[in-house]
GROMACS .gro file of C-alpha atoms in nm:
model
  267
    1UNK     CA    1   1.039   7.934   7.639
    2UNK     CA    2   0.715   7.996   7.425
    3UNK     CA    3   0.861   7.920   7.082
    4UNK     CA    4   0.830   7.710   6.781
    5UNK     CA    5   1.137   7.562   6.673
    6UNK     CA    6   1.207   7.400   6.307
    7UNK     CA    7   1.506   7.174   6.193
    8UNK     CA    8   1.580   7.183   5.819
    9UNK     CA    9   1.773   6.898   5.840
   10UNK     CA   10   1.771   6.600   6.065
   11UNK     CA   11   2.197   6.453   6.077
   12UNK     CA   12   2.372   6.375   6.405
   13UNK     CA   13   2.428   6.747   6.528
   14UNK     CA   14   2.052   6.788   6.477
   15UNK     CA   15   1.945   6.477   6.659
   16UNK     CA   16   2.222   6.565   6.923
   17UNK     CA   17   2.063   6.927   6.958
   18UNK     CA   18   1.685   6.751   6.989
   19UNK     CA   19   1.772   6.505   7.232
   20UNK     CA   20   1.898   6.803   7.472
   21UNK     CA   21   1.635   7.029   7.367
   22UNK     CA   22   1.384   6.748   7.483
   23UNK     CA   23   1.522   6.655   7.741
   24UNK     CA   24   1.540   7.006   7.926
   25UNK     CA   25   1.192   6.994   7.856
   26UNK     CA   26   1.217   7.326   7.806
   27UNK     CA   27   1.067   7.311   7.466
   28UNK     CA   28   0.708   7.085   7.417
   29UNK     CA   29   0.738   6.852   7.166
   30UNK     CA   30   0.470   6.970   6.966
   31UNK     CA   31   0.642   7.312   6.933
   32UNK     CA   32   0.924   7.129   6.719
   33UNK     CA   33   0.931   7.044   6.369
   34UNK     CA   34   1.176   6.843   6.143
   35UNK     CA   35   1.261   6.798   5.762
   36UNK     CA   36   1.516   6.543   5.590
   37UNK     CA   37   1.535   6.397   5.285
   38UNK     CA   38   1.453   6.084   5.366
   39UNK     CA   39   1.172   5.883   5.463
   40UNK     CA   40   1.419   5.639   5.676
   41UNK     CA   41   1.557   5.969   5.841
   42UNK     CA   42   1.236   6.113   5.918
   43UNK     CA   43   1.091   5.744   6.089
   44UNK     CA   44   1.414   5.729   6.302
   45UNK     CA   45   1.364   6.114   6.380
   46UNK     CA   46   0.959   6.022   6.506
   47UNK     CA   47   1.022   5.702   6.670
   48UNK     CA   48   1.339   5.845   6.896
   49UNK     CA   49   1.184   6.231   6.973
   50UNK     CA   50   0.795   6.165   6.894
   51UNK     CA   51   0.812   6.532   6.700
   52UNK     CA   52   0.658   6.639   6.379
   53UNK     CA   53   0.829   6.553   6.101
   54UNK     CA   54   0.833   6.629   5.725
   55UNK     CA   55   0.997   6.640   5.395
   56UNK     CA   56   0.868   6.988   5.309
   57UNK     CA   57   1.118   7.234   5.383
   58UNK     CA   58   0.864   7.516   5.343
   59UNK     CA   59   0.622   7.365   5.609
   60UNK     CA   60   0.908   7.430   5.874
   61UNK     CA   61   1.002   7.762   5.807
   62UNK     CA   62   0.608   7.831   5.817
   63UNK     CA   63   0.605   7.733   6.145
   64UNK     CA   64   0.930   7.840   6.313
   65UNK     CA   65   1.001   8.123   6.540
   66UNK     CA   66   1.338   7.990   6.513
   67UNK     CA   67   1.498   7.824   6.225
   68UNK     CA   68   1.757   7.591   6.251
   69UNK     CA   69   1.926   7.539   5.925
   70UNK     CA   70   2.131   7.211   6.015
   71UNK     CA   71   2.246   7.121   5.651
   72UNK     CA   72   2.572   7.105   5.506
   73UNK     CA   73   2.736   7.398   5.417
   74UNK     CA   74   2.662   7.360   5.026
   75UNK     CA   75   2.306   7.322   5.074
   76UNK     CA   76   2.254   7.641   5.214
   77UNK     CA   77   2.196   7.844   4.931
   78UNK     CA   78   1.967   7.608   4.757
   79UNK     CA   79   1.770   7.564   5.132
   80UNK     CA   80   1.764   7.939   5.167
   81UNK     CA   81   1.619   7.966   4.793
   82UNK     CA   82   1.337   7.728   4.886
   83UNK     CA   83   1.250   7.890   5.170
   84UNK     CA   84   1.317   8.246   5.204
   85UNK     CA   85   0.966   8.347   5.117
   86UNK     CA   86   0.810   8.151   5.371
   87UNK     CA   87   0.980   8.245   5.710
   88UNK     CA   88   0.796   8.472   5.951
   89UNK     CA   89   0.977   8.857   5.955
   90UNK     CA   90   1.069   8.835   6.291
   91UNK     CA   91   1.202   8.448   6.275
   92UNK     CA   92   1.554   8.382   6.419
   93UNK     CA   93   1.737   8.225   6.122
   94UNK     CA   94   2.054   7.993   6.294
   95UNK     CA   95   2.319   7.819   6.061
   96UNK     CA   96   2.526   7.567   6.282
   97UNK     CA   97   2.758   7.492   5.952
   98UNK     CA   98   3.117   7.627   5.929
   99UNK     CA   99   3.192   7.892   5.628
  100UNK     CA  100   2.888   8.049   5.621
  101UNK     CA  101   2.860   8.374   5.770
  102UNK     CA  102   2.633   8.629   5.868
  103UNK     CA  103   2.633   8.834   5.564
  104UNK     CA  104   2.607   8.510   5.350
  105UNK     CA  105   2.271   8.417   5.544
  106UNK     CA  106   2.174   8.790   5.484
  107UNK     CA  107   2.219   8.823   5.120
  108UNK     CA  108   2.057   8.508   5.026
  109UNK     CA  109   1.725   8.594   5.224
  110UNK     CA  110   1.757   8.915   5.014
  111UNK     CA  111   1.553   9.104   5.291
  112UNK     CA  112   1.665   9.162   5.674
  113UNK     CA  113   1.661   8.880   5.899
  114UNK     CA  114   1.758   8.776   6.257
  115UNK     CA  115   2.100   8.564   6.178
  116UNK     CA  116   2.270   8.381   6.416
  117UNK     CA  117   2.624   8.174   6.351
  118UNK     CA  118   2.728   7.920   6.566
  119UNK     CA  119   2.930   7.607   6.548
  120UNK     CA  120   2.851   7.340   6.772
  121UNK     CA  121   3.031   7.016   6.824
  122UNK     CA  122   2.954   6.635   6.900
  123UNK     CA  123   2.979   6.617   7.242
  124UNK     CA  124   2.639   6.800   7.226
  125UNK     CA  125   2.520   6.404   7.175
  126UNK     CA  126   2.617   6.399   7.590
  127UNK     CA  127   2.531   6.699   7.684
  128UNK     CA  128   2.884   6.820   7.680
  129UNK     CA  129   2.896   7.026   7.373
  130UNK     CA  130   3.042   7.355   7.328
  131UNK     CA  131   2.904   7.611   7.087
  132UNK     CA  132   3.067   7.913   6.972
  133UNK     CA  133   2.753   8.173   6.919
  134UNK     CA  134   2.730   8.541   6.671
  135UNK     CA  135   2.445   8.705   6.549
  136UNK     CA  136   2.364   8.964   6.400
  137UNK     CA  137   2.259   9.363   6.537
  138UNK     CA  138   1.881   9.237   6.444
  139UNK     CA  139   1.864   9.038   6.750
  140UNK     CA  140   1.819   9.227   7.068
  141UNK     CA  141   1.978   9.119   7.387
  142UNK     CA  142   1.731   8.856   7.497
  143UNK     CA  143   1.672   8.710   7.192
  144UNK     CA  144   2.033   8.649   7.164
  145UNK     CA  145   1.989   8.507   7.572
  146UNK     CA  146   1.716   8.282   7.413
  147UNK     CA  147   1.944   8.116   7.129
  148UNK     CA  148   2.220   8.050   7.423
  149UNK     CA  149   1.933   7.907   7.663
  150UNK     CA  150   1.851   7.681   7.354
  151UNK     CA  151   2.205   7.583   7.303
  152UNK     CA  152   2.293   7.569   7.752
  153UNK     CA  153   2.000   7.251   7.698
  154UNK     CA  154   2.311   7.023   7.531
  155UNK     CA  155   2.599   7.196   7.651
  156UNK     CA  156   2.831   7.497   7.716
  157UNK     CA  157   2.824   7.797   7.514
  158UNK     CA  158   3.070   8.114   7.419
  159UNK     CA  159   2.983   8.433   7.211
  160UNK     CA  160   3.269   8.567   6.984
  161UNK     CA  161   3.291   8.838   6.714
  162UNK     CA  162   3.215   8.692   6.385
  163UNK     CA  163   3.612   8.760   6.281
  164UNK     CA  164   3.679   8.467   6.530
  165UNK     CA  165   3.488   8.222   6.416
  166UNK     CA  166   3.689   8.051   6.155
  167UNK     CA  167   3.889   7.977   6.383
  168UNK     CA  168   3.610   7.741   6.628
  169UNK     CA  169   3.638   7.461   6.431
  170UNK     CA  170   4.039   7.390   6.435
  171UNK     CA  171   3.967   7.439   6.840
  172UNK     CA  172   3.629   7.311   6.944
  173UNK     CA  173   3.457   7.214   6.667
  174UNK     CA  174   3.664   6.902   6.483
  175UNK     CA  175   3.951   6.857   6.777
  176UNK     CA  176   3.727   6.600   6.889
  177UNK     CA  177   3.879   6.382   6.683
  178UNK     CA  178   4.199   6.459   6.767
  179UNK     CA  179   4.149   6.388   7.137
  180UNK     CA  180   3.950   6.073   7.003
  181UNK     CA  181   4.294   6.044   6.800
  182UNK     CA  182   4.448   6.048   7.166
  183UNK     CA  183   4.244   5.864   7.319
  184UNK     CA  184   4.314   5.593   7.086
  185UNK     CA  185   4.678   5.592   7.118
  186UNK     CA  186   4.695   5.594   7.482
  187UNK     CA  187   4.478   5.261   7.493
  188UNK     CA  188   4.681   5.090   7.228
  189UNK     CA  189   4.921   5.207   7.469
  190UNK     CA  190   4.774   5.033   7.757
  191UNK     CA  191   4.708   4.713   7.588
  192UNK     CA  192   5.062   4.694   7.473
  193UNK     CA  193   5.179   4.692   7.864
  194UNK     CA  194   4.894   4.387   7.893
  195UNK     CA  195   4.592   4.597   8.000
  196UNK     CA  196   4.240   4.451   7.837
  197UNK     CA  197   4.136   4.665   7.562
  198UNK     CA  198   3.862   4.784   7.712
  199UNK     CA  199   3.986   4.872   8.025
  200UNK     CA  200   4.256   5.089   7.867
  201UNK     CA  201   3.963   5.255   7.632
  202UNK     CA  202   3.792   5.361   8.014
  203UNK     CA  203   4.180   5.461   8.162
  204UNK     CA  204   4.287   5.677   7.893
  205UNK     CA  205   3.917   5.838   7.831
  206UNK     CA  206   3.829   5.900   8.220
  207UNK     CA  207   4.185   6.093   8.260
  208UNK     CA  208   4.087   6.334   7.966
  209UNK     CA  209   3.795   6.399   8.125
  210UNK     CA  210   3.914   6.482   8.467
  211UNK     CA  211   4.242   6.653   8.313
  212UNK     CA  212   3.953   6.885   8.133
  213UNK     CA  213   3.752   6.954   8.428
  214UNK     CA  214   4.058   7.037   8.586
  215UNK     CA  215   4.150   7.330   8.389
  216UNK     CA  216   3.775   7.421   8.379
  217UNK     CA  217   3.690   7.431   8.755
  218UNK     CA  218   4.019   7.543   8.906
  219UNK     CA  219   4.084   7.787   8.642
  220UNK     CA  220   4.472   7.713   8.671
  221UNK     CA  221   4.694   7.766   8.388
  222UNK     CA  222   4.684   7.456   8.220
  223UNK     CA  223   5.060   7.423   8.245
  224UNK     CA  224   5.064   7.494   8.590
  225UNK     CA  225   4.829   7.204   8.613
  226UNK     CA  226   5.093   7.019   8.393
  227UNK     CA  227   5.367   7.051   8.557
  228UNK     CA  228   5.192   6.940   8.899
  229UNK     CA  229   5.160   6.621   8.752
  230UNK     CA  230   5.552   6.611   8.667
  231UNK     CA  231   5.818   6.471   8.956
  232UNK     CA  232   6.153   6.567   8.958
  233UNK     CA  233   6.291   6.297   8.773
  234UNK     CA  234   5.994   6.095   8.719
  235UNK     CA  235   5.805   5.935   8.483
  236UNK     CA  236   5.606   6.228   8.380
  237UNK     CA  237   5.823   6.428   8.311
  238UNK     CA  238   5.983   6.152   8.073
  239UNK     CA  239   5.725   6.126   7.870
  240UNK     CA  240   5.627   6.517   7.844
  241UNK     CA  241   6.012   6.525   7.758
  242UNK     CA  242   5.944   6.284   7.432
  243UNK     CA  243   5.653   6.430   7.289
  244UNK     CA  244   5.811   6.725   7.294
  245UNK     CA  245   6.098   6.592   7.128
  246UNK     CA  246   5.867   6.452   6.867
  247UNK     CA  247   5.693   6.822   6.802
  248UNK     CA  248   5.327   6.702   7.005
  249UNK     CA  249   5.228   7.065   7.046
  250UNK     CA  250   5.388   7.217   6.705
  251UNK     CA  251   5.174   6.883   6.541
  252UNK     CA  252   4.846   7.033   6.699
  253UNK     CA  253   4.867   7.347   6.634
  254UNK     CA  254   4.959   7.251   6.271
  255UNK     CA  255   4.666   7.053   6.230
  256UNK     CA  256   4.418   7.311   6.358
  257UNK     CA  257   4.607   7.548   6.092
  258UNK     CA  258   4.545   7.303   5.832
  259UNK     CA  259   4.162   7.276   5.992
  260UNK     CA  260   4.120   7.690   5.934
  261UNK     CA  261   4.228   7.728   5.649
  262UNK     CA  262   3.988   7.453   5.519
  263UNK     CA  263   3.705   7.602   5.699
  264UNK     CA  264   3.793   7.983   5.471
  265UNK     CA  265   3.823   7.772   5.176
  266UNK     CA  266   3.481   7.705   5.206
  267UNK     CA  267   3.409   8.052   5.164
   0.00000   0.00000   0.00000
């Protein structure tokens, strides 16, 4: 891909999206630019990716086809302010912060641009992320297929009308932590029974990884794949039997509820 890309901002999703990005090699390193506030952040950001950084927002949107704005989602506006008379007419502006929308991206440019919404999540750091991609009808068809080869260097990706996307976070976005949450608890579990903490940490983390895989490759309903697991009588089915009993599913769904309506609030 022959195209300059700029990160205005420099956190753990943006690091996560250069180390993929770089490691594709899809991308030359001296078609990538980075700003942060920081002086430490921007040292880190050259020793690990050997990219051009700096602490001028303005100098990246000079020199980006496409524009990452990797902030949080209160900086935008001020970002945007800084910047909006500096990007190229035909850049590809990308927020990767939940709450803001297209039309939010829109009106503080004050002129038309190329928006794209998405809402990546952490496993990106692995390669394993999953982003949840919109844009607006300024992008043609492959500039939208350039933004998803971007985001295919660090993981998976899935387009959605912008209506859905509040939702991303409750579901891909933060439920990270709740499987981290799981993950947990299932090795505390182990080590009760007498297994070494760290072997339970591998146990517990290696079977939600293959249950995962599981629904993703044999596209099987993931209760059918549940109840596969559960004997007549057995174990399994014991312990399905108690977290239901003690509301497991109504408890997630709850919290990804809780997780949307945080994510409007924003708004």
């Amino acid at each position: 891909m022959n195209k300059k890309i700029g990160f205005i901002g420099a956190g753990k999703m943006a690091q996560a999206m250069l180390e993929g990005i770089l490691k594709s090699k899809m991308i030359p390193k001296e078609n990538i630019i980075a700003s942060a506030k920081t002086e430490g952040t921007l040292e880190k950001i050259e020793s690990n990716y050997q990219i051009r950084t700096t602490q001028n927002n303005q100098d990246v949107a000079r020199f980006a086809d496409i524009l990452i704005l990797a902030v949080k989602p209160d900086q935008h506006s001020n970002v945007i302010q800084e910047i909006k008379n500096d990007v190229h007419s035909d850049s590809i502006i990308i927020t990767i912060a939940a709450g803001i929308t297209l039309d939010d991206i829109e009106r503080e440019f004050g002129v038309n641009v190329k928006a794209v919404r998405t809402m990546p999540n952490t496993p990106s750091l692995v390669g394993e992320g999953m982003t949840a991609i919109c844009s607006n009808e300024r992008l043609n068809e492959e500039e939208v297929l350039e933004v998803e080869l971007l985001f295919h260097t660090f993981g998976k990706t899935e387009r959605l009308d912008e209506r859905l996307m509040d939702a991303v976070p409750a579901i891909s976005g933060s439920s990270p932590a709740y499987v981290y949450m799981m993950i947990e608890a299932m090795a505390d579990g182990g080590v009760k029974q007498g297994i070494p903490r760290d072997k339970a940490y591998r146990l517990a983390a290696q079977a939600v990884l293959g249950a995962a895989k599981m629904v993703l490759e044999t596209d099987r309903h993931p209760g059918e794949l549940k109840d596969n697991v559960c004997t007549p009588g057995g174990a399994t089915i014991e312990a399905v039997a108690e977290l239901e009993k003690r509301q497991f599913r109504g408890s997630v769904l709850a919290a990804m509820e809780s997780c949307t309506r945080k994510v409007k609030s924003l708004q």
